[in-house]
Short mmCIF file of C-alpha atoms and ligand atoms in Angstrom, two decimals:
data_model
loop_
_atom_site.label_atom_id
_atom_site.label_comp_id
_atom_site.label_asym_id
_atom_site.label_seq_id
_atom_site.Cartn_x
_atom_site.Cartn_y
_atom_site.Cartn_z
CA UNK A 482 0.08 0.31 0.27
CA UNK A 483 0.97 3.90 -1.05
CA UNK A 484 0.78 5.86 1.74
CA UNK A 485 2.38 8.92 0.33
CA UNK A 486 -1.06 11.67 0.41
CA UNK A 487 -3.57 11.53 -2.45
CA UNK A 488 -3.53 14.60 -3.87
CA UNK A 489 -5.43 15.70 -6.61
CA UNK A 490 -4.77 19.04 -7.80
CA UNK A 491 -6.62 21.16 -9.39
CA UNK A 492 -6.09 22.36 -13.19
CA UNK A 493 -5.27 26.14 -12.92
CA UNK A 494 -4.48 28.17 -16.35
CA UNK A 495 -2.63 31.82 -15.75
CA UNK A 496 -5.44 33.81 -14.51
CA UNK A 497 -7.06 31.20 -12.45
CA UNK A 498 -3.48 30.49 -11.15
CA UNK A 499 -2.68 34.52 -10.53
CA UNK A 500 -5.53 35.01 -8.90
CA UNK A 501 -5.71 32.52 -6.55
CA UNK A 502 -1.71 33.61 -5.60
CA UNK A 503 -3.48 36.93 -4.38
CA UNK A 504 -4.16 35.74 -0.83
CA UNK A 505 -4.71 39.06 0.39
CA UNK A 506 -6.74 40.37 -2.06
CA UNK A 507 -9.21 37.05 -1.75
CA UNK A 508 -9.04 37.09 2.00
CA UNK A 509 -10.08 41.01 1.73
CA UNK A 510 -12.98 39.59 -0.85
CA UNK A 511 -14.47 37.80 2.25
CA UNK A 512 -14.01 39.66 5.00
CA UNK A 513 -15.83 42.44 2.75
CA UNK A 514 -18.68 40.20 1.37
CA UNK A 515 -18.48 37.17 3.48
CA UNK A 516 -18.38 33.60 2.95
CA UNK A 517 -18.57 31.83 0.93
CA UNK A 518 -18.12 33.88 -2.19
CA UNK A 519 -17.94 33.09 -5.40
CA UNK A 520 -15.79 34.94 -7.81
CA UNK A 521 -16.47 35.11 -11.82
CA UNK A 522 -13.21 35.88 -13.81
CA UNK A 523 -15.49 37.21 -17.31
CA UNK A 524 -12.46 37.57 -19.61
CA UNK A 525 -11.77 33.53 -19.03
CA UNK A 526 -15.26 33.04 -21.23
CA UNK A 527 -14.34 34.97 -24.23
CA UNK A 528 -10.63 32.90 -24.38
CA UNK A 529 -12.71 29.88 -24.99
CA UNK A 530 -15.05 30.98 -27.59
CA UNK A 531 -11.95 31.71 -29.18
CA UNK A 532 -11.14 28.14 -28.19
CA UNK A 533 -13.95 26.57 -30.00
CA UNK A 534 -14.47 29.34 -33.11
CA UNK A 535 -10.24 27.83 -34.19
CA UNK A 536 -12.02 24.20 -34.26
CA UNK A 537 -14.34 25.82 -36.02
CA UNK A 538 -12.02 27.43 -38.43
CA UNK A 539 -10.25 23.56 -38.35
CA UNK A 540 -12.81 22.17 -40.00
CA UNK A 541 -13.50 25.30 -42.17
CA UNK A 542 -17.16 25.20 -40.27
CA UNK A 543 -19.39 28.31 -40.06
CA UNK A 544 -22.32 28.24 -37.35
CA UNK A 545 -23.04 29.71 -34.03
CA UNK A 546 -21.61 28.98 -30.53
CA UNK A 547 -24.79 29.01 -27.51
CA UNK A 548 -23.56 29.57 -24.31
CA UNK A 549 -25.92 26.61 -22.16
CA UNK A 550 -26.99 29.86 -19.76
CA UNK A 551 -28.07 27.10 -16.76
CA UNK A 552 -24.55 26.45 -16.47
CA UNK A 553 -23.96 29.66 -14.05
CA UNK A 554 -26.47 32.96 -13.55
CA UNK A 555 -23.90 35.36 -13.75
CA UNK A 556 -24.55 38.31 -14.75
CA UNK A 557 -20.85 39.36 -16.12
CA UNK A 558 -20.22 36.83 -18.12
CA UNK A 559 -23.46 36.73 -19.57
CA UNK A 560 -22.64 40.15 -20.17
CA UNK A 561 -19.00 39.46 -21.36
CA UNK A 562 -20.29 37.09 -23.68
CA UNK A 563 -23.03 39.33 -25.15
CA UNK A 564 -19.22 41.33 -26.50
CA UNK A 565 -18.42 38.71 -28.11
CA UNK A 566 -19.80 37.24 -31.25
CA UNK A 567 -21.67 34.28 -29.01
CA UNK A 568 -25.17 32.84 -28.28
CA UNK A 569 -26.55 32.28 -25.66
CA UNK A 570 -28.81 29.35 -24.93
CA UNK A 571 -31.79 29.81 -22.22
CA UNK A 572 -33.73 27.45 -20.49
CA UNK A 573 -36.61 29.58 -18.26
CA UNK A 574 -38.31 33.11 -18.73
CA UNK A 575 -36.05 34.25 -16.22
CA UNK A 576 -32.78 33.60 -18.51
CA UNK A 577 -34.33 34.14 -21.58
CA UNK A 578 -34.67 37.84 -20.25
CA UNK A 579 -31.06 37.98 -18.89
CA UNK A 580 -30.35 37.58 -21.71
CA UNK A 581 -32.02 39.71 -23.58
CA UNK A 582 -31.24 42.58 -21.04
CA UNK A 583 -27.32 41.53 -21.35
CA UNK A 584 -27.74 42.72 -25.03
CA UNK A 585 -27.88 39.50 -26.99
CA UNK A 586 -29.81 40.71 -29.77
CA UNK A 587 -32.77 37.97 -30.57
CA UNK A 588 -31.17 36.25 -33.83
CA UNK A 589 -28.35 35.41 -30.82
CA UNK A 590 -30.73 33.30 -28.87
CA UNK A 591 -31.86 29.78 -28.83
CA UNK A 592 -34.97 28.56 -26.04
CA UNK A 593 -34.04 25.30 -25.31
CA UNK A 594 -35.77 22.75 -22.63
CA UNK A 595 -38.92 22.67 -20.78
CA UNK A 596 -41.01 25.77 -21.33
CA UNK A 597 -44.08 27.12 -19.83
CA UNK A 598 -46.70 29.57 -22.09
CA UNK A 599 -44.79 32.86 -21.13
CA UNK A 600 -41.20 31.63 -21.41
CA UNK A 601 -42.91 30.37 -24.69
CA UNK A 602 -44.82 33.81 -25.40
CA UNK A 603 -41.44 35.53 -25.13
CA UNK A 604 -39.21 33.60 -27.17
CA UNK A 605 -41.84 33.84 -30.47
CA UNK A 606 -43.02 37.54 -29.82
CA UNK A 607 -38.45 38.32 -29.37
CA UNK A 608 -37.92 36.43 -32.38
CA UNK A 609 -35.89 33.80 -30.98
CA UNK A 610 -35.00 29.81 -32.25
CA UNK A 611 -36.85 27.50 -29.99
CA UNK A 612 -35.60 24.29 -29.93
CA UNK A 613 -38.58 22.35 -29.62
CA UNK A 614 -39.17 18.79 -27.80
CA UNK A 615 -42.38 17.62 -29.85
CA UNK A 616 -45.57 17.66 -32.03
CA UNK A 617 -47.60 19.47 -28.97
CA UNK A 618 -44.89 22.16 -28.21
CA UNK A 619 -44.66 23.02 -32.19
CA UNK A 620 -48.98 23.09 -31.64
CA UNK A 621 -48.00 25.52 -28.82
CA UNK A 622 -46.11 27.58 -30.93
CA UNK A 623 -48.87 27.95 -33.62
CA UNK A 624 -51.72 28.52 -31.79
CA UNK A 625 -49.82 31.44 -30.34
CA UNK A 626 -48.12 32.47 -33.47
CA UNK A 627 -51.82 32.65 -34.89
CA UNK A 628 -53.38 33.86 -31.79
CA UNK A 629 -51.34 36.96 -31.01
CA UNK A 630 -50.19 37.77 -34.81
CA UNK A 631 -46.91 36.89 -35.02
CA UNK A 632 -44.63 36.22 -37.41
CA UNK A 633 -42.79 32.88 -38.07
CA UNK A 634 -41.25 31.23 -35.09
CA UNK A 635 -37.88 29.45 -36.25
CA UNK A 636 -37.67 25.90 -34.88
CA UNK A 637 -35.29 23.21 -34.41
CA UNK A 638 -36.05 20.01 -34.09
CA UNK A 639 -34.79 18.08 -31.19
CA UNK A 640 -33.85 14.54 -31.73
CA UNK A 641 -33.60 11.61 -29.37
CA UNK A 642 -32.80 8.00 -29.53
CA UNK A 643 -30.13 7.97 -32.24
CA UNK A 644 -29.46 3.77 -32.92
CA UNK A 645 -25.88 2.89 -34.89
CA UNK A 646 -26.43 1.63 -38.73
CA UNK A 647 -25.87 -2.24 -37.95
CA UNK A 648 -24.82 -2.43 -34.77
CA UNK A 649 -27.22 -2.17 -31.68
CA UNK A 650 -26.06 0.46 -29.12
CA UNK A 651 -28.71 1.20 -26.53
CA UNK A 652 -29.57 4.35 -26.84
CA UNK A 653 -29.49 7.11 -23.55
CA UNK A 654 -32.81 7.19 -21.99
CA UNK A 655 -33.99 10.71 -22.07
CA UNK A 656 -37.26 13.23 -21.59
CA UNK A 657 -36.32 15.82 -23.73
CA UNK A 658 -36.71 15.57 -27.61
CA UNK A 659 -38.61 13.43 -30.64
CA UNK A 660 -37.54 9.66 -30.88
CA UNK A 661 -35.62 9.49 -35.12
CA UNK A 662 -38.09 6.74 -35.60
CA UNK A 663 -41.53 9.72 -35.28
CA UNK A 664 -39.20 11.97 -37.39
CA UNK A 665 -42.06 11.34 -39.77
CA UNK A 666 -44.87 12.06 -37.93
CA UNK A 667 -43.16 15.32 -36.68
CA UNK A 668 -42.69 16.68 -40.06
CA UNK A 669 -46.31 15.63 -41.01
CA UNK A 670 -47.17 18.30 -37.59
CA UNK A 671 -44.37 21.29 -39.61
CA UNK A 672 -45.66 20.33 -42.78
CA UNK A 673 -50.15 21.51 -41.12
CA UNK A 674 -48.00 24.61 -39.40
CA UNK A 675 -46.34 25.88 -42.38
CA UNK A 676 -47.61 29.83 -41.79
CA UNK A 677 -46.41 29.53 -38.38
CA UNK A 678 -43.34 27.45 -38.49
CA UNK A 679 -39.91 27.19 -40.44
CA UNK A 680 -37.99 24.15 -40.16
CA UNK A 681 -34.41 25.38 -39.45
CA UNK A 682 -33.26 21.84 -38.80
CA UNK A 683 -32.19 19.78 -36.09
CA UNK A 684 -30.83 19.09 -32.38
CA UNK A 685 -29.65 17.28 -30.17
CA UNK A 686 -27.95 17.19 -26.86
CA UNK A 687 -26.67 13.52 -25.32
CA UNK A 688 -25.03 14.13 -21.28
CA UNK A 689 -22.92 11.95 -21.55
CA UNK A 690 -18.86 11.71 -22.42
CA UNK A 691 -18.97 9.13 -24.69
CA UNK A 692 -17.63 10.81 -28.06
CA UNK A 693 -19.28 7.04 -30.15
CA UNK A 694 -22.93 8.59 -28.76
CA UNK A 695 -22.28 11.58 -29.67
CA UNK A 696 -21.31 10.59 -33.30
CA UNK A 697 -23.66 8.46 -34.13
CA UNK A 698 -26.64 11.51 -33.21
CA UNK A 699 -25.02 13.75 -35.42
CA UNK A 700 -24.64 10.85 -37.82
CA UNK A 701 -28.68 10.74 -37.28
CA UNK A 702 -28.82 14.47 -37.87
CA UNK A 703 -26.71 13.87 -40.89
CA UNK A 704 -30.06 11.83 -41.86
CA UNK A 705 -32.48 13.61 -40.78
CA UNK A 706 -31.69 16.59 -42.93
CA UNK A 707 -32.37 14.37 -45.81
CA UNK A 708 -35.99 14.01 -44.65
CA UNK A 709 -36.37 17.15 -44.26
CA UNK A 710 -35.07 18.50 -47.76
CA UNK A 711 -37.19 15.81 -49.30
CA UNK A 712 -40.15 17.45 -47.69
CA UNK A 713 -39.22 20.55 -49.42
CA UNK A 714 -38.00 22.64 -46.72
CA UNK A 715 -34.43 24.04 -47.00
CA UNK A 716 -33.11 23.58 -43.55
CA UNK A 717 -29.21 24.46 -42.65
CA UNK A 718 -28.75 23.79 -38.93
CA UNK A 719 -27.44 20.44 -36.90
CA UNK A 720 -27.12 21.69 -33.74
CA UNK A 721 -25.45 19.26 -31.37
CA UNK A 722 -25.75 20.30 -28.25
CA UNK A 723 -23.02 20.68 -25.22
CA UNK A 724 -21.62 18.04 -23.37
CA UNK A 725 -17.26 18.89 -23.97
CA UNK A 726 -16.44 18.59 -20.63
CA UNK A 727 -13.88 19.89 -18.46
CA UNK A 728 -10.43 18.84 -17.33
CA UNK A 729 -10.63 19.64 -13.47
CA UNK A 730 -7.18 17.68 -12.84
CA UNK A 731 -3.48 18.65 -12.72
CA UNK A 732 -1.93 15.37 -13.60
CA UNK A 733 -3.22 12.02 -15.10
CA UNK A 734 -1.29 10.74 -12.87
CA UNK A 735 -2.66 11.30 -9.02
CA UNK A 736 -6.35 10.85 -11.21
CA UNK A 737 -5.21 7.31 -11.60
CA UNK A 738 -3.72 6.48 -8.21
CA UNK A 739 -6.55 7.40 -6.51
CA UNK A 740 -9.24 5.72 -8.79
CA UNK A 741 -6.74 2.39 -8.56
CA UNK A 742 -6.73 3.27 -4.15
CA UNK A 743 -10.25 3.86 -3.70
CA UNK A 744 -10.62 0.14 -5.46
CA UNK A 745 -8.69 -1.22 -3.09
CA UNK A 746 -10.13 0.77 0.02
CA UNK A 747 -13.41 -0.87 -1.32
CA UNK A 748 -12.23 -4.27 -1.30
CA UNK A 749 -10.54 -3.53 1.99
CA UNK A 750 -6.79 -3.17 1.04
CA UNK A 751 -5.99 -0.19 2.45
CA UNK A 752 -7.99 1.96 4.87
CA UNK A 753 -10.96 3.92 4.06
CA UNK A 754 -10.20 7.13 1.52
CA UNK A 755 -13.45 8.32 2.55
CA UNK A 756 -16.37 9.19 5.24
CA UNK A 757 -18.29 6.22 7.00
CA UNK A 758 -16.16 4.38 3.57
CA UNK A 759 -18.32 5.58 0.62
CA UNK A 760 -17.06 3.60 -2.34
CA UNK A 761 -18.70 6.00 -5.22
CA UNK A 762 -20.86 3.10 -6.73
CA UNK A 763 -18.48 0.54 -6.17
CA UNK A 764 -18.53 -1.95 -3.55
CA UNK A 765 -17.14 -5.25 -2.78
CA UNK A 766 -19.29 -8.43 -2.57
CA UNK A 767 -17.17 -11.46 -1.09
CA UNK A 768 -14.11 -9.95 -2.33
CA UNK A 769 -15.43 -8.94 -5.98
CA UNK A 770 -15.95 -5.33 -6.75
CA UNK A 771 -18.97 -4.43 -7.91
CA UNK A 772 -21.20 -1.38 -9.01
CA UNK A 773 -19.85 1.35 -11.66
CA UNK A 774 -18.07 4.60 -10.53
CA UNK A 775 -20.11 7.56 -10.06
CA UNK A 776 -17.66 10.40 -10.46
CA UNK A 777 -17.04 12.71 -13.03
CA UNK A 778 -13.51 11.73 -15.27
CA UNK A 779 -11.82 14.55 -13.72
CA UNK A 780 -8.66 14.40 -15.59
CA UNK A 781 -9.72 14.47 -19.32
CA UNK A 782 -7.15 14.88 -21.63
CA UNK A 783 -9.51 15.75 -24.33
CA UNK A 784 -11.57 18.24 -23.16
CA UNK A 785 -13.94 21.43 -24.57
CA UNK A 786 -12.95 22.19 -27.67
CA UNK A 787 -10.36 19.59 -28.30
CA UNK A 788 -13.23 17.61 -27.96
CA UNK A 789 -15.35 18.99 -30.55
CA UNK A 790 -12.11 18.68 -32.60
CA UNK A 791 -12.05 14.55 -31.72
CA UNK A 792 -16.03 14.91 -32.73
CA UNK A 793 -15.57 16.10 -35.78
CA UNK A 794 -13.01 14.12 -37.48
CA UNK A 795 -14.31 11.03 -36.52
CA UNK A 796 -15.13 8.47 -39.43
CA UNK A 797 -19.60 8.48 -39.73
CA UNK A 798 -20.57 4.64 -39.73
CA UNK A 799 -22.43 4.38 -42.63
CA UNK A 800 -21.37 8.02 -44.26
CA UNK A 801 -17.52 7.42 -44.44
CA UNK A 802 -15.99 10.45 -44.45
CA UNK A 803 -15.30 12.70 -41.36
CA UNK A 804 -18.45 14.27 -40.12
CA UNK A 805 -16.72 17.19 -40.03
CA UNK A 806 -16.35 16.41 -43.65
CA UNK A 807 -19.66 15.87 -44.66
CA UNK A 808 -21.40 18.89 -42.68
CA UNK A 809 -18.81 20.78 -44.76
CA UNK A 810 -19.96 19.69 -47.97
CA UNK A 811 -23.73 19.57 -47.21
CA UNK A 812 -23.20 23.84 -46.37
CA UNK A 813 -24.69 23.13 -42.50
CA UNK A 814 -23.89 25.63 -39.99
CA UNK A 815 -22.95 23.72 -37.13
CA UNK A 816 -24.18 24.67 -33.72
CA UNK A 817 -22.97 24.02 -30.37
CA UNK A 818 -24.55 24.71 -26.20
CA UNK A 819 -21.43 23.90 -24.20
CA UNK A 820 -22.03 25.08 -20.90
CA UNK A 821 -19.00 23.21 -18.39
CA UNK A 822 -16.75 23.79 -20.66
CA UNK A 823 -17.27 27.22 -21.83
CA UNK A 824 -16.89 28.57 -18.57
CA UNK A 825 -13.74 26.18 -17.72
CA UNK A 826 -11.47 28.23 -15.35
CA UNK A 827 -14.37 31.19 -15.46
CA UNK A 828 -14.18 31.07 -11.26
CA UNK A 829 -14.15 29.69 -8.04
CA UNK A 830 -15.71 29.44 -4.66
CA UNK A 831 -14.74 30.54 -1.62
CA UNK A 832 -15.26 29.28 2.15
CA UNK A 833 -13.47 30.58 5.28
CA UNK A 834 -12.56 27.98 8.04
CA UNK A 835 -14.50 28.18 11.11
CA UNK A 836 -13.45 25.09 13.40
CA UNK A 837 -10.38 22.31 13.09
CA UNK A 838 -10.99 19.79 15.08
CA UNK A 839 -9.17 15.96 16.38
CA UNK A 840 -11.57 13.32 16.43
CA UNK A 841 -11.06 10.79 19.00
CA UNK A 842 -9.47 8.30 15.82
CA UNK A 843 -7.22 10.93 15.41
CA UNK A 844 -8.96 11.88 11.90
CA UNK A 845 -9.29 16.30 11.85
CA UNK A 846 -12.80 17.52 10.98
CA UNK A 847 -12.83 21.25 9.27
CA UNK A 848 -15.91 23.27 9.72
CA UNK A 849 -16.21 25.67 6.61
CA UNK A 850 -18.22 28.57 6.55
CA UNK A 851 -20.38 27.04 3.68
CA UNK A 852 -22.80 24.02 2.72
CA UNK A 853 -22.35 21.79 0.35
CA UNK A 854 -24.74 22.99 -2.59
CA UNK A 855 -21.88 26.00 -2.11
CA UNK A 856 -19.82 24.19 -4.22
CA UNK A 857 -21.44 21.25 -5.33
CA UNK A 858 -18.57 19.51 -6.87
CA UNK A 859 -19.35 16.47 -4.64
CA UNK A 860 -23.01 16.55 -6.40
CA UNK A 861 -21.11 16.45 -9.88
CA UNK A 862 -19.21 13.55 -8.81
CA UNK A 863 -16.11 16.01 -9.43
CA UNK A 864 -13.09 14.98 -7.33
CA UNK A 865 -10.72 17.67 -6.40
CA UNK A 866 -8.35 19.28 -3.92
CA UNK A 867 -9.37 23.01 -2.82
CA UNK A 868 -6.27 25.49 -2.40
CA UNK A 869 -4.89 26.84 1.00
CA UNK A 870 -5.36 30.27 1.88
CA UNK A 871 -3.66 30.73 4.73
CA UNK A 872 -4.74 33.94 7.18
CA UNK A 873 -1.58 36.45 6.82
CA UNK A 874 -0.07 34.55 4.27
CA UNK A 875 1.75 32.43 6.86
CA UNK A 876 0.65 28.52 7.07
CA UNK A 877 0.77 26.50 10.33
CA UNK A 878 3.82 25.00 10.27
CA UNK A 879 2.45 21.82 10.03
CA UNK A 880 2.96 18.30 7.91
CA UNK A 881 0.33 17.33 5.19
CA UNK A 882 -2.89 16.25 6.38
CA UNK A 883 -5.80 14.21 6.06
CA UNK A 884 -9.15 16.13 6.63
CA UNK A 885 -12.46 15.89 6.30
CA UNK A 886 -14.70 18.92 4.91
CA UNK A 887 -18.24 19.70 6.54
CA UNK A 888 -20.17 22.42 6.18
CA UNK A 889 -22.19 24.54 8.30
CA UNK A 890 -25.59 22.58 8.37
CA UNK A 891 -27.08 21.26 11.80
CA UNK A 892 -27.40 17.99 9.14
CA UNK A 893 -24.95 14.74 8.70
CA UNK A 894 -25.43 14.84 5.38
CA UNK A 895 -23.57 18.63 4.66
CA UNK A 896 -20.47 17.33 3.73
CA UNK A 897 -18.38 19.32 0.97
CA UNK A 898 -16.91 16.18 0.03
CA UNK A 899 -17.33 12.76 1.40
CA UNK A 900 -14.12 11.98 0.37
CA UNK A 901 -10.56 12.41 2.73
CA UNK A 902 -9.22 15.21 1.54
CA UNK A 903 -5.28 16.02 1.91
CA UNK A 904 -3.87 19.15 2.30
CA UNK A 905 -0.61 20.37 2.10
CA UNK A 906 -1.38 21.63 5.70
CA UNK A 907 -3.45 21.60 7.99
CA UNK A 908 -6.19 24.93 7.66
CA UNK A 909 -6.53 27.52 10.28
CA UNK A 910 -9.64 28.65 11.42
CA UNK A 911 -9.86 31.94 9.70
CA UNK A 912 -7.67 30.55 6.56
CA UNK A 913 -9.60 30.39 2.91
CA UNK A 914 -9.91 27.29 1.37
CA UNK A 915 -10.37 27.87 -2.95
CA UNK A 916 -12.21 25.76 -4.89
CA UNK A 917 -11.27 26.11 -8.05
CA UNK A 918 -12.69 26.12 -10.97
CA UNK A 919 -16.77 26.09 -10.02
CA UNK A 920 -18.22 28.08 -12.01
CA UNK A 921 -19.59 25.24 -14.78
CA UNK A 922 -22.62 24.27 -12.19
CA UNK A 923 -20.56 24.05 -8.97
CA UNK A 924 -20.91 27.28 -7.69
CA UNK A 925 -25.16 28.87 -8.09
CA UNK A 926 -26.93 25.80 -9.46
CA UNK A 927 -27.85 24.43 -6.14
CA UNK A 928 -27.32 27.30 -3.57
CA UNK A 929 -30.47 27.46 -1.31
CA UNK A 930 -31.11 29.67 1.50
CA UNK A 931 -31.49 26.38 4.22
CA UNK A 932 -31.85 26.97 7.43
CA UNK A 933 -31.25 31.05 6.78
CA UNK A 934 -27.54 30.48 5.29
CA UNK A 935 -26.50 32.83 3.46
CA UNK A 936 -25.98 32.28 -0.50
CA UNK A 937 -23.02 33.50 -1.87
CA UNK A 938 -22.31 36.64 -3.44
CA UNK A 939 -20.76 36.59 -6.40
CA UNK A 940 -17.93 39.26 -7.60
CA UNK A 941 -16.37 39.77 -11.16
CA UNK A 942 -12.52 40.21 -11.32
CA UNK A 943 -10.02 41.83 -13.66
CA UNK A 944 -6.99 42.09 -13.80
CA UNK A 945 -5.73 45.60 -14.07
CA UNK A 946 -1.82 45.86 -14.57
CA UNK A 947 0.02 43.91 -11.54
CA UNK A 948 -3.11 43.72 -9.56
CA UNK A 949 -6.72 42.69 -8.97
CA UNK A 950 -9.99 44.16 -9.45
CA UNK A 951 -13.35 43.91 -8.48
CA UNK A 952 -17.09 44.76 -8.70
CA UNK A 953 -20.48 43.03 -7.63
CA UNK A 954 -21.10 40.50 -10.67
CA UNK A 955 -24.86 43.18 -11.13
CA UNK A 956 -22.20 46.20 -11.21
CA UNK A 957 -20.00 44.69 -14.01
CA UNK A 958 -19.95 45.61 -17.49
CA UNK A 959 -17.83 45.02 -20.29
CA UNK A 960 -16.86 48.81 -21.19
CA UNK A 961 -14.17 51.21 -20.52
CA UNK A 962 -13.01 50.73 -16.86
CA UNK A 963 -12.29 53.42 -14.72
CA UNK A 964 -9.34 54.48 -15.13
CA UNK A 965 -9.42 53.81 -19.29
CA UNK A 966 -8.66 50.27 -19.25
CA UNK A 967 -10.60 48.67 -22.16
CA UNK A 968 -12.23 45.01 -21.88
C1 PLP B 1471 -27.43 21.59 -19.97
C2 PLP B 1471 -28.01 21.86 -21.73
C3 PLP B 1471 -26.45 21.79 -22.31
C4 PLP B 1471 -24.96 22.60 -21.67
O1 PLP B 1471 -24.36 21.07 -21.27
P1 PLP B 1471 -23.37 20.93 -21.34
O2 PLP B 1471 -22.80 19.39 -20.02
O3 PLP B 1471 -22.91 21.87 -19.75
O4 PLP B 1471 -21.73 21.39 -21.96
C5 PLP B 1471 -26.68 21.94 -23.79
N1 PLP B 1471 -27.63 21.90 -24.37
C6 PLP B 1471 -29.15 21.50 -23.26
C7 PLP B 1471 -30.11 21.61 -24.41
C8 PLP B 1471 -28.69 20.93 -22.54
O5 PLP B 1471 -30.00 21.11 -21.37
#
């Protein structure tokens, strides 16, 4: 058994690394605004857009990058994005209002997800493209257009249940979209409502890391486009949704060692690595490993724009040539809806250490001024070490420490992570722990007011020469800053 600390150090690009080097600045922010505190870096979202654009250029493809807004509620990120050429994918009335108010014109907005009548009305009235789930939604849109005398609505037909030609690949169960097997019936409905509905193309979104499944879906969309053309429509867009992923960890070797040791721990070959022997989906039955690891693959050598590049380079199973080539030959626009990957490196979550306690078993409990939902890495299965920012810049003179991170709710389940976390030193009350790279889903998607504990405030930061400057998230606009500096 290997007893060296099981670190899972975060992957940090220069901006986030530089921010974490500014511990005094981050302490001042938490002193003023409380713990927990979320910090976003709007300029990073623009860099990520550019990376996706570069992948488009490599394949000579046109089309739009739509940020899946649900990944983060920040105004600063959305307003900074509005200053790029990207679009936004909104999934609620509030998100649509937010996008319009941030400066997105309707032709840069895509409405997806479950829709209530108000959301659908504002989408149709303002002229955004609507991704429709099925025939019922087409009927609703047709009625809306007729009743209110609205212009025709541009729609994408969201499809699901793609199957590989020949091979029987089990398709993922989803409650969104129309099965490709019912495409004909869906097109009958589109045909009946041609006055009100303009089908500009087809779409899918698969919540999977599997390139194969996505390649099958993309090929299925190419075939669906043929079906639309046979009916006399002139579709030009294939929207392949999101799910390009993020690489959270700095070192592949740490991730491999961690998962190997977790297996050993579940099999009883080494001491537990988690609270109450939690196995993250794995269990031992008569000395044999069972179950499946329910963790995000935190070290991903191919993620984000590189993942898109790889998908487009894959050959289509039935149609032969690479998927990107097939899109180009048909002069189709490629739309994508990245959420997590567009806000990669765009933020971090800070928590103050309230108390450090040694238990009877010799473990250390580190209680944070934060609840599990404030940095819901655990909920998303992302295992990654927080960065210790000692108060006053002086770390305690201890060696590496194994700790359990607990939250501020009066609830046994309020563990920031069920994993035993290895830190280079034992934290002290007053220190900060910084959870890096939480902008995708982890910083605000699940935040609640449970027990009347505050939810984190959010600030936007940017570099100004050698120092960092900040403003409240809602105060941020991507314009010339005081002092004359351009964004
Ligand atoms: C959530 C969602 C996305 C974004 O997914 P990521 O995994 O964050 O990239 C894109 N499109 C739709 C329809 C979604 O529901």
